Tab-separated table of C-alpha atoms in Angstrom:
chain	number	residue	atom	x	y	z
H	1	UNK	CA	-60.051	-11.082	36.171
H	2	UNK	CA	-63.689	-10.838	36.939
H	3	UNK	CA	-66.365	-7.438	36.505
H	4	UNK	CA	-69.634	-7.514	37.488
H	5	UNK	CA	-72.438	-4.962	37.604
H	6	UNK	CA	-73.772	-3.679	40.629
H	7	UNK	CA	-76.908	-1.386	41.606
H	8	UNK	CA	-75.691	2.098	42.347
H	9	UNK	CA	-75.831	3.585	45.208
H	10	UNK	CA	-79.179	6.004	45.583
H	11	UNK	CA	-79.650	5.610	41.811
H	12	UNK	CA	-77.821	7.294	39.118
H	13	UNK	CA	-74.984	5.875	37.202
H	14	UNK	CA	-74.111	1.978	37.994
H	15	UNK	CA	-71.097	0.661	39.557
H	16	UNK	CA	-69.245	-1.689	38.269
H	17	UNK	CA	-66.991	-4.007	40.473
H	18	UNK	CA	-63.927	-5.696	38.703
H	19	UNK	CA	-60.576	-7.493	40.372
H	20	UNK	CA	-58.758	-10.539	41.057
H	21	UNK	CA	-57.247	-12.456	43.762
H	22	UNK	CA	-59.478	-11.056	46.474
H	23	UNK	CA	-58.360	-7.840	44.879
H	24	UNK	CA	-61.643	-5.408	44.111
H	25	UNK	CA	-62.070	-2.085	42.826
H	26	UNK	CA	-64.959	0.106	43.015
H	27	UNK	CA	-66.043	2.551	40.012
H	28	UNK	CA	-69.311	4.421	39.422
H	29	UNK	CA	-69.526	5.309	35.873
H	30	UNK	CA	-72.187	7.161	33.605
H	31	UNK	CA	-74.706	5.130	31.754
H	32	UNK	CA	-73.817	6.486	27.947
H	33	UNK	CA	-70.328	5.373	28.011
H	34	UNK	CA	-68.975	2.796	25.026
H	35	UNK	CA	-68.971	0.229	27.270
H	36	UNK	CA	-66.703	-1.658	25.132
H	37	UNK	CA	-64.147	0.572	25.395
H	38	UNK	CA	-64.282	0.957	28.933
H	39	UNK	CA	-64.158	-2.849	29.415
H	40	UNK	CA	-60.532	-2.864	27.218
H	41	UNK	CA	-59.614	0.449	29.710
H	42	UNK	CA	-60.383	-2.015	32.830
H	43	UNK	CA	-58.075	-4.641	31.726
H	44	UNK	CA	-55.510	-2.387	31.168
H	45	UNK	CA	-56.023	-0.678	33.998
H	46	UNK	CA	-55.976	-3.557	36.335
H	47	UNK	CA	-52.603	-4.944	34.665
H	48	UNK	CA	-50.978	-1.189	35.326
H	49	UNK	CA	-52.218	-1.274	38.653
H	50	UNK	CA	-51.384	-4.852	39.808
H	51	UNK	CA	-47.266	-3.942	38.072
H	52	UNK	CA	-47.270	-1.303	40.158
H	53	UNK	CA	-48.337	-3.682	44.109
H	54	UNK	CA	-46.335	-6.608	42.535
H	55	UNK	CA	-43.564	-3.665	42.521
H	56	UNK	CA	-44.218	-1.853	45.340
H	57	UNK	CA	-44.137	-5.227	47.889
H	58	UNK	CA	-40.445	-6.867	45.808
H	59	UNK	CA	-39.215	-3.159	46.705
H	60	UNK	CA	-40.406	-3.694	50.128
H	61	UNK	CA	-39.704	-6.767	50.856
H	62	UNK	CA	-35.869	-6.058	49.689
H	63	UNK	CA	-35.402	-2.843	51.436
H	64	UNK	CA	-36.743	-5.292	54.135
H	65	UNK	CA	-34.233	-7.801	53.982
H	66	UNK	CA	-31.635	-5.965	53.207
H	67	UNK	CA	-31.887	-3.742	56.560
H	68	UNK	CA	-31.723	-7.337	58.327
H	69	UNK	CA	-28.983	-8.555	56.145
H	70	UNK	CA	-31.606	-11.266	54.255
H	71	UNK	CA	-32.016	-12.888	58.016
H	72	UNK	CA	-34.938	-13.116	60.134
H	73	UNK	CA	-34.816	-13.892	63.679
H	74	UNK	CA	-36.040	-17.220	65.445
H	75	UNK	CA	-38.778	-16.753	67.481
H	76	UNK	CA	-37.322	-17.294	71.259
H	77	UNK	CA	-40.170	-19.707	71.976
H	78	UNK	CA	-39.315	-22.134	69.492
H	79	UNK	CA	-35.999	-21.515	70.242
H	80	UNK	CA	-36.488	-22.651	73.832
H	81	UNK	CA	-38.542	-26.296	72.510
H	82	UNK	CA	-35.762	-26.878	70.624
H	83	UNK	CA	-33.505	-26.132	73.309
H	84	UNK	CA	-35.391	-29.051	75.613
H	85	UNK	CA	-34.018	-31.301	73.268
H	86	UNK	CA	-30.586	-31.682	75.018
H	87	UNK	CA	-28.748	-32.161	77.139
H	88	UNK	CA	-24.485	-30.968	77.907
H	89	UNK	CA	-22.711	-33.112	79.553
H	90	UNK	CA	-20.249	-30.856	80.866
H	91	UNK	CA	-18.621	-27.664	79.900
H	92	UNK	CA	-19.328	-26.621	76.465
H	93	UNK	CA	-18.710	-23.877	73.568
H	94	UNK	CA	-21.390	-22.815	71.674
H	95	UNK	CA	-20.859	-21.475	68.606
H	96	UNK	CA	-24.104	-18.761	66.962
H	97	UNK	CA	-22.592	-17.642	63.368
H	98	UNK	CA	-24.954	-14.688	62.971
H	99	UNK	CA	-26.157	-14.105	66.429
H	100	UNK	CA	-28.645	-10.508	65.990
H	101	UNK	CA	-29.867	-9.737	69.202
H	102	UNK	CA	-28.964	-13.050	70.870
H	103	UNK	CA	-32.575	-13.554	72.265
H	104	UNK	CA	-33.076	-17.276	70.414
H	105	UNK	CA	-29.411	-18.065	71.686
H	106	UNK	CA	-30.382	-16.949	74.991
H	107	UNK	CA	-33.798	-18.971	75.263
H	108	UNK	CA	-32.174	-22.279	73.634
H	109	UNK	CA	-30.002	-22.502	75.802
H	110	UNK	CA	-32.127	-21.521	79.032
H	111	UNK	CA	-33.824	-25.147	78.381
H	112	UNK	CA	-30.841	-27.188	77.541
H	113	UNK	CA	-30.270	-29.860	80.627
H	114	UNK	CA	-26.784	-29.984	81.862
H	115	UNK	CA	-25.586	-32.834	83.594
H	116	UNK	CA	-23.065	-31.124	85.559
H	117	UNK	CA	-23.999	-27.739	87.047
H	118	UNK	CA	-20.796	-26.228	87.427
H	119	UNK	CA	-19.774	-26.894	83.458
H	120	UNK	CA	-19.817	-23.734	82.315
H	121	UNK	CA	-20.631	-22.462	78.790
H	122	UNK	CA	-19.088	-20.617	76.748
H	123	UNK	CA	-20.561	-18.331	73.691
H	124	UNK	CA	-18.417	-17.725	70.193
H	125	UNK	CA	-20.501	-15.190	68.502
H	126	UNK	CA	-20.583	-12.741	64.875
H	127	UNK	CA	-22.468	-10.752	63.478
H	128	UNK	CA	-21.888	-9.048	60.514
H	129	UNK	CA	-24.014	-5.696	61.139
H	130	UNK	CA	-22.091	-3.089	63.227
H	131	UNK	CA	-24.952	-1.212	64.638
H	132	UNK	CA	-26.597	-4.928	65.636
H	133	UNK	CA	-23.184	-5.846	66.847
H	134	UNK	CA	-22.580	-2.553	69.372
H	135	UNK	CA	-26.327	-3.192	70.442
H	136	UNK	CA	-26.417	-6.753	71.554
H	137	UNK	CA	-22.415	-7.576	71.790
H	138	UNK	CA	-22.444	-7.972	75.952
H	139	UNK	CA	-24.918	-10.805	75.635
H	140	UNK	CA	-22.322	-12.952	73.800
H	141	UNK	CA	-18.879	-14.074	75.852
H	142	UNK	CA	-16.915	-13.801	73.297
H	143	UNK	CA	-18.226	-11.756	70.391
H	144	UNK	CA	-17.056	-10.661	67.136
H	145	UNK	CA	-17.913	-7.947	64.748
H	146	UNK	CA	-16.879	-9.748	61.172
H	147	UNK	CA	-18.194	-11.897	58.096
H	148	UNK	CA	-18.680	-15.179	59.392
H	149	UNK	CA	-17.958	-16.726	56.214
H	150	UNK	CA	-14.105	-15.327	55.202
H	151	UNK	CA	-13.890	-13.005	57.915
H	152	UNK	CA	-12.669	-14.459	60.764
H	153	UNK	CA	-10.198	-16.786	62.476
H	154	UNK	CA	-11.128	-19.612	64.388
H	155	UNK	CA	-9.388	-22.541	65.767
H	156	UNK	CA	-10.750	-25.740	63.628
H	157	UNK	CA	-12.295	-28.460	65.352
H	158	UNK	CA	-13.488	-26.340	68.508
H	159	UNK	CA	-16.952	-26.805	69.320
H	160	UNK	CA	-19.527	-29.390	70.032
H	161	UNK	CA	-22.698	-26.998	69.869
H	162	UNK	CA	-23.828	-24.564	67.328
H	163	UNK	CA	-27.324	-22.978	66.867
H	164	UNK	CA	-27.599	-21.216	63.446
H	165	UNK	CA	-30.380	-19.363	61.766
H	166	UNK	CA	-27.962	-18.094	58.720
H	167	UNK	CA	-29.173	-15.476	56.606
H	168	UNK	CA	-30.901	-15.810	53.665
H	169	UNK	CA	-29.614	-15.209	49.792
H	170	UNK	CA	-27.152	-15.907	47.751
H	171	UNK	CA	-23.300	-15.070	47.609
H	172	UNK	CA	-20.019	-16.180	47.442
H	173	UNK	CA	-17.472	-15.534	44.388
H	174	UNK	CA	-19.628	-16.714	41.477
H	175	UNK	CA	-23.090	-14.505	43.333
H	176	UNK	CA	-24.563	-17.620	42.791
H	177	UNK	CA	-24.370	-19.789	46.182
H	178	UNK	CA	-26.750	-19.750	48.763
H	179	UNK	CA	-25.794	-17.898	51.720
H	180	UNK	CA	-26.887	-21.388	53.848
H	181	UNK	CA	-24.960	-23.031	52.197
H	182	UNK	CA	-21.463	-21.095	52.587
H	183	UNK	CA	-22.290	-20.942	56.172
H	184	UNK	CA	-22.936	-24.901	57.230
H	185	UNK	CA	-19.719	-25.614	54.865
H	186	UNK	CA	-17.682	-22.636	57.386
H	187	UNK	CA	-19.314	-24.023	60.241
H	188	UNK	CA	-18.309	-27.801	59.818
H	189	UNK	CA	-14.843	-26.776	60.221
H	190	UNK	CA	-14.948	-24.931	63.359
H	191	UNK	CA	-17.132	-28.489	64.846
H	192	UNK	CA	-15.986	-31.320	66.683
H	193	UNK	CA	-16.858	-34.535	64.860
H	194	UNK	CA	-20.197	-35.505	66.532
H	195	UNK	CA	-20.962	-32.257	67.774
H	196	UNK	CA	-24.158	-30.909	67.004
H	197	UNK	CA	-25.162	-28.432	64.412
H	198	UNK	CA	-28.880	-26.747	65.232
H	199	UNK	CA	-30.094	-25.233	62.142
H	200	UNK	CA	-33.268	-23.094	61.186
H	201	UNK	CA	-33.921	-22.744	57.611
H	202	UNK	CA	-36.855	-22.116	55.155
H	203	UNK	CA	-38.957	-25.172	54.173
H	204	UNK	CA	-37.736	-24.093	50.773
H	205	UNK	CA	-33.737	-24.114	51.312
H	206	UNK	CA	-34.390	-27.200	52.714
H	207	UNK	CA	-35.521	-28.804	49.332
H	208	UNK	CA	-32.713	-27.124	47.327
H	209	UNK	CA	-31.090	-29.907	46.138
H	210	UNK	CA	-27.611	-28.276	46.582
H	211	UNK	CA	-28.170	-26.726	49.764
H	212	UNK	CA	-29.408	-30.176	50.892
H	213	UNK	CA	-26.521	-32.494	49.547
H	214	UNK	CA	-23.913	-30.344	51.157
H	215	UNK	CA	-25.606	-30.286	54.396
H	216	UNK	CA	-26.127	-34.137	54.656
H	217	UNK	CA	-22.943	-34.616	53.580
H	218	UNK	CA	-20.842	-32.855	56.709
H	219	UNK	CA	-24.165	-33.449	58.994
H	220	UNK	CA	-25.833	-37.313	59.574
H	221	UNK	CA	-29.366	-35.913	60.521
H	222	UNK	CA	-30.720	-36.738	64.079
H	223	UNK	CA	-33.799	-34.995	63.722
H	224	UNK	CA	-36.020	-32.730	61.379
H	225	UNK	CA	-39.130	-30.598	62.634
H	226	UNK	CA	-41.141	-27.547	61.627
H	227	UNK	CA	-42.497	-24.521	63.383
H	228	UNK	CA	-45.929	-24.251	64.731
H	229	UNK	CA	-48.435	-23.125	62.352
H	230	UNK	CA	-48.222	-19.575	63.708
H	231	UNK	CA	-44.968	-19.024	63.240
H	232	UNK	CA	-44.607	-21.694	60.086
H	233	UNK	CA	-46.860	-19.300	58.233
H	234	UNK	CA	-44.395	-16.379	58.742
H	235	UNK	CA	-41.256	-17.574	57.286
H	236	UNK	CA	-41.714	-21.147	56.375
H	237	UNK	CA	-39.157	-22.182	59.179
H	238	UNK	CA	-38.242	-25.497	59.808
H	239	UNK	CA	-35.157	-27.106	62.104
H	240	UNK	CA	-32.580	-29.364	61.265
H	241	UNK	CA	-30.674	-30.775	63.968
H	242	UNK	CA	-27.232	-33.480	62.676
H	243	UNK	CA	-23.823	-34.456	64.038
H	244	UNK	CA	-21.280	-33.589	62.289
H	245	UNK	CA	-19.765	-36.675	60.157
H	246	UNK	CA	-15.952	-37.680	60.947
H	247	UNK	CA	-15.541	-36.885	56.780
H	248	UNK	CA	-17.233	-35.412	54.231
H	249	UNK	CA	-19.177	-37.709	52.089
H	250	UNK	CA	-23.161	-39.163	51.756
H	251	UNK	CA	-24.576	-42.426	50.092
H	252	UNK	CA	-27.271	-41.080	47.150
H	253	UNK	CA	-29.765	-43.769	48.728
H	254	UNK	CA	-29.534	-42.459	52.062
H	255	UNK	CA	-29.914	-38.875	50.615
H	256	UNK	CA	-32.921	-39.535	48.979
H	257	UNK	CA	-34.566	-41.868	51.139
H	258	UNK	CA	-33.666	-38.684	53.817
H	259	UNK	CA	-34.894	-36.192	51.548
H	260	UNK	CA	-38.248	-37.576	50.901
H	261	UNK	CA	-39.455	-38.369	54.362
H	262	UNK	CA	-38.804	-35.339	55.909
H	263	UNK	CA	-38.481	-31.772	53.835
H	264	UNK	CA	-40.143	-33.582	50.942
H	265	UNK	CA	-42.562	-34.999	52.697
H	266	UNK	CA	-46.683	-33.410	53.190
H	267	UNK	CA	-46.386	-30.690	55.515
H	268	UNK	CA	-48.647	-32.505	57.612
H	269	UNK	CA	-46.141	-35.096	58.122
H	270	UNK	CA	-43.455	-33.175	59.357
H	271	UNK	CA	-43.814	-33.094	63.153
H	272	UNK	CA	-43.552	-29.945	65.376
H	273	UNK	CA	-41.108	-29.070	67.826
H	274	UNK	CA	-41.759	-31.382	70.860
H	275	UNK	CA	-42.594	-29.789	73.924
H	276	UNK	CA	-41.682	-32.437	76.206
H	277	UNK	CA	-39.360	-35.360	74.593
H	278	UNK	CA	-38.702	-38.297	75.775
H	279	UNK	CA	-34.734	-38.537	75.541
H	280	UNK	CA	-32.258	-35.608	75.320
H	281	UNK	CA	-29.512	-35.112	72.584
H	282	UNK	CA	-25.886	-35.814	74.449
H	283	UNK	CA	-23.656	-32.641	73.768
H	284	UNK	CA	-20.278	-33.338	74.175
H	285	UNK	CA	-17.830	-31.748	75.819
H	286	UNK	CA	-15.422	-28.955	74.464
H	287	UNK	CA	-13.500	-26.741	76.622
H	288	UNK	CA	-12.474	-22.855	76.226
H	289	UNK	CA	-9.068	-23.672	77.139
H	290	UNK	CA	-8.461	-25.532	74.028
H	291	UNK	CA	-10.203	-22.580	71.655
H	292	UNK	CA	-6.844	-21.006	70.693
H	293	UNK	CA	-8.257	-18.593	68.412
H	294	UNK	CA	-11.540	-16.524	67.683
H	295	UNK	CA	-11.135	-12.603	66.602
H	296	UNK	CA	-11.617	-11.206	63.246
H	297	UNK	CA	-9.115	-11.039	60.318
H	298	UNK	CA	-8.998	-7.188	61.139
H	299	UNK	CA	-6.972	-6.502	64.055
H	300	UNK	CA	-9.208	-4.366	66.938
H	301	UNK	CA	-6.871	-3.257	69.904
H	302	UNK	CA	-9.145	-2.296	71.640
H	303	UNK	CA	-10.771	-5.292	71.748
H	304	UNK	CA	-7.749	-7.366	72.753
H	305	UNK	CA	-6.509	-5.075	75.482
H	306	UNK	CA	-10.061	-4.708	77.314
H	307	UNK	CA	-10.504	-8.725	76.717
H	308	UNK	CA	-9.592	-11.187	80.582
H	309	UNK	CA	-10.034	-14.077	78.281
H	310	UNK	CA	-6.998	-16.718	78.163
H	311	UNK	CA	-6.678	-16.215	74.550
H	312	UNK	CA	-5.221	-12.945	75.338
H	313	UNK	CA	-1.403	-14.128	75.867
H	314	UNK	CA	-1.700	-16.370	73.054
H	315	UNK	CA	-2.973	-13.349	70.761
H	316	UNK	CA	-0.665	-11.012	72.081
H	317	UNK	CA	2.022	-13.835	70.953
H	318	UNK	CA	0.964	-14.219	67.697
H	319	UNK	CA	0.622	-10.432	66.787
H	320	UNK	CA	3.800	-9.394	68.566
H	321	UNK	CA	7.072	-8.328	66.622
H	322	UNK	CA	9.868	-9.926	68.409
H	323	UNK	CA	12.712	-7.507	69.065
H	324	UNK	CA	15.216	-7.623	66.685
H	325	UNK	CA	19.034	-8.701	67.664
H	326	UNK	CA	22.713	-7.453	66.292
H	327	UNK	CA	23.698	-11.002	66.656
H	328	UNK	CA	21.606	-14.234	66.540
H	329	UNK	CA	24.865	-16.545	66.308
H	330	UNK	CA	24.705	-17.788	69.938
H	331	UNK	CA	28.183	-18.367	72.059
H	332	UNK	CA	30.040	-19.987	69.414
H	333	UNK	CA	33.484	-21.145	71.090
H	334	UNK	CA	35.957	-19.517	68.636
H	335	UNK	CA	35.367	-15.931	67.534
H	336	UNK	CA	34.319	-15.906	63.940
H	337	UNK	CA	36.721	-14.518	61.139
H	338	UNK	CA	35.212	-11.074	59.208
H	339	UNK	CA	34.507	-14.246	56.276
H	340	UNK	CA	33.323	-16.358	58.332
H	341	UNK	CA	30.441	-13.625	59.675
H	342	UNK	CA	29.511	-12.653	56.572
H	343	UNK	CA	28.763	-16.130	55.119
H	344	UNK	CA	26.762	-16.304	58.336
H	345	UNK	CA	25.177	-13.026	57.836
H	346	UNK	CA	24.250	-13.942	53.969
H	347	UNK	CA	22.959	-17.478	55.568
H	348	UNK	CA	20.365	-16.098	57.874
H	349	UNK	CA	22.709	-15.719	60.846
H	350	UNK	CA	22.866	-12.660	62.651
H	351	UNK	CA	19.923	-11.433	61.048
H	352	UNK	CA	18.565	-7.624	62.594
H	353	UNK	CA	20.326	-4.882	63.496
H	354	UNK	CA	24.355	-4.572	62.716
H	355	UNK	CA	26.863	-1.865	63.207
H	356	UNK	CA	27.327	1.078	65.080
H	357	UNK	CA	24.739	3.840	66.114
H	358	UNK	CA	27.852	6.384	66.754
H	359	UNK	CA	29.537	5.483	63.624
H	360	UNK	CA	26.602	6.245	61.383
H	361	UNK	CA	26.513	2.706	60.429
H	362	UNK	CA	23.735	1.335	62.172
H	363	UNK	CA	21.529	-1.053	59.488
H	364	UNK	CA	19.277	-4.236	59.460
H	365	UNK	CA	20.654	-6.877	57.625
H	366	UNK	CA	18.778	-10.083	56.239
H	367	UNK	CA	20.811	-12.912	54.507
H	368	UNK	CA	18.884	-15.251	52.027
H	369	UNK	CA	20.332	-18.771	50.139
H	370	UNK	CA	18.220	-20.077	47.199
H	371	UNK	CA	19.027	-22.749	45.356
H	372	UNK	CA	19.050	-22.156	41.777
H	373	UNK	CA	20.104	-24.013	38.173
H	374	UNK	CA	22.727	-22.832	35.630
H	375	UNK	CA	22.393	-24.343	32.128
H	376	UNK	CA	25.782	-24.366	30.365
H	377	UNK	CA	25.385	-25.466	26.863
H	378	UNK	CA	28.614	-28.033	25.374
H	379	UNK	CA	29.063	-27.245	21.453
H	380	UNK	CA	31.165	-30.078	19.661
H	381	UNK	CA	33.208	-29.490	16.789
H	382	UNK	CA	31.248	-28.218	14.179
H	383	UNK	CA	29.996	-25.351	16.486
H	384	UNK	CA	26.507	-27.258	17.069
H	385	UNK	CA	25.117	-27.582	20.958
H	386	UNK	CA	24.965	-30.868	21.658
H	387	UNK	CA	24.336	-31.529	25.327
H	388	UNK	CA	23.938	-28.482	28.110
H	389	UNK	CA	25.178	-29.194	31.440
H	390	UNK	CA	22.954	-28.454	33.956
H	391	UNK	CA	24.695	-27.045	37.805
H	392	UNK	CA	23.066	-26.080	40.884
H	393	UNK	CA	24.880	-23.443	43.337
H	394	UNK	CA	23.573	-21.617	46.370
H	395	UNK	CA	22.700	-17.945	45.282
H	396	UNK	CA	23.895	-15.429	48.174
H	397	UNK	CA	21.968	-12.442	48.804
H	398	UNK	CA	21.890	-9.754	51.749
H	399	UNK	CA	19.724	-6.899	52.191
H	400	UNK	CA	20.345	-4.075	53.903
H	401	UNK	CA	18.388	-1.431	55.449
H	402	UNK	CA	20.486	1.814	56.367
H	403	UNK	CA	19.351	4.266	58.744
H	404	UNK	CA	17.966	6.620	55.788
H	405	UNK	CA	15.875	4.135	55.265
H	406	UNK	CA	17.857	3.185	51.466
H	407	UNK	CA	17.182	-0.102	50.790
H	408	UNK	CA	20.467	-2.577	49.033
H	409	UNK	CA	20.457	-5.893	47.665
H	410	UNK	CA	24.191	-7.360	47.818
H	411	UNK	CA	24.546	-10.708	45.485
């Protein structure tokens, strides 16, 4: 806090000029004010005021993030260096966990080198927001509208290429995890070992000793950079680029030796993004074919049906309801006895629909055998238990589904 006296302005009353932290204010008072009680007035005054802009800009800020969902987009320049950096060596899947409006994804992969020019590539992408999702979903192959973290399913083990700028926050069950964090651990299962992981974080997450020891634990880093200046100043960005590790599982000396030269190191000794390197990172390859699943937990029709992909069949496969049958005993070369069918029924033979449809009859059936134990306690002589025999039988039981819809247990 600093106050200092100024002239006034064509005479008259002086001005007094008081603030902090290149913040001034400006008031012209009279001459035959207690001056000492105006000075306690400005303190107060300036701690009121400041509460209220320390306020006003965490409310904005929030409202800010929260319209983005805490995540801020990478700038599609820097996206594009980074994308320089490698090279696919055939046909690949690429995997964006929170893909916005897609333009990084787009301009990363505009610059990657590919080896062969008829691999194609492939793009697996969510995003959680439904009005980003309907705006931007065509500029994803395969796109899904769904929490990336437990709200999707994915084959494991799919991809050799992801490019992730996750949001940022905490989460998870305990409120308490960073968002980062969830994500990398979600996205290490869905990666090929050795397959890269691209990641843009804040400086700060970076140094978060959690955040950090989970990430170098799944990931071996390759390569660390920061943003230019420019952009650095914006968001603190930085890059992280690792393989993913064949298990789970870091030395502490290699984490700290890690840790220290790059996110803990001066800012000026963290490099930028090269614009021209030397070498290219080798992408390996991964192929659609073998991506057997990627949809959201929540089944969308519409989605499947309009959808050429050769998921489809498999899909369609997994969600159908096979057709139930009055018999599912096969040819068997003597007819079965009425005892004999029902111990088959009871066993999980001939399981579906049974009966007659014109004798008013017509049910499912469903036969279950469980194991289970009978204790049968021996009493000597004097009327005292002293052992208790312990048998195991098959328990029989069928349920049945009439056409009223009454539901029996027979045991």
């Amino acid at each position: 806090m600093i106050f200092f006296k100024e002239t006034a302005f064509g005479g008259g009353w002086p001005i007094w000029v008081f603030g902090g932290n290149s913040l001034f204010f400006y008031i012209q008072i009279p001459v035959s004010d207690n001056w000492d009680f105006f000075i306690l007035r400005l303190f107060q005054k300036e701690e009121t005021v400041m509460e209220q802009i320390i306020k006003q800009n965490t409310f904005s800020r929030t409202v800010f993030n929260d319209s983005k969902l805490g995540a801020y987009y990478t700038d599609p320049v820097h996206a594009a260096k980074i994308g320089r950096l490698f090279r696919l060596q055939g046909e690949c899947c690429v995997l964006e966990p929170s893909f916005g409006n897609a333009e990084a994804l787009k301009a990363f992969l505009s610059q990657c080198e590919r080896a062969d020019e008829a691999g194609s590539v492939h793009t697996f992408g969510v995003e959680l927001n439904r009005e980003t999702f309907e705006q931007y979903k065509q500029e994803i192959e395969f796109p899904v509208c769904a929490d990336f973290i437990g709200g999707i399913r994915a084959s494991n083990r799919a991809f050799t290429l992801c490019f992730a700028n996750p949001p940022y926050g905490v989460g998870g069950d305990d409120g308490s995890t960073r968002l980062e964090r969830l994500f990398i651990e979600r996205i290490f299962q869905l990666m090929k070992t050795k397959g890269y992981l691209v990641l843009v974080v804040s400086l700060t997450t970076m140094n978060l000793d959690e955040f950090a020891k989970s990430l170098l634990a799944r990931f071996k880093p390759v390569a660390f950079y920061r943003f230019d200046d420019e952009e650095f100043a914006k968001y603190k960005q930085v890059v992280f680029i690792g393989q993913k590790r064949a298990s789970i599982g870091l030395y502490r000396k290699e984490y700290e030796e890690w840790m220290s030269a790059n996110p803990g190191a001066p800012l000026e000794n963290i490099p930028y993004i090269p614009k021209d390197p030397d070498t290219r990172m080798e992408v390996p390859v991964s192929l659609e074919s073998e991506i057997e699943l990627f949809t959201t937990k929540e089944f969308d029709e519409a989605i499947l049906l309009h959808n050429t992909s050769a998921l489809v069949p498999v899909l369609k496969k997994a969600l159908q309801t096979n057709a139930y049958q009055s018999v599912g005993l096969g040819k068997p070369i003597v007819p079965l006895k009425k005892d004999l069918l029902y111990l088959s029924a009871i066993a999980g033979g001939g399981q579906g629909l049974a009966g007659n449809e014109d004798r008013g009859d017509l049910h499912l059936q469903r036969g279950q055998a469980k194991p289970v134990q009978i204790e049968t306690p021996e009493i000597n002589d004097d009327g005292d238990i002293h052992s208790v025999l312990v048998t195991t039988r098959n328990q029989i039981t069928l349920h049945v589904i009439d056409n009223f819809g009454t539901i029996r247990e027979l045991a």
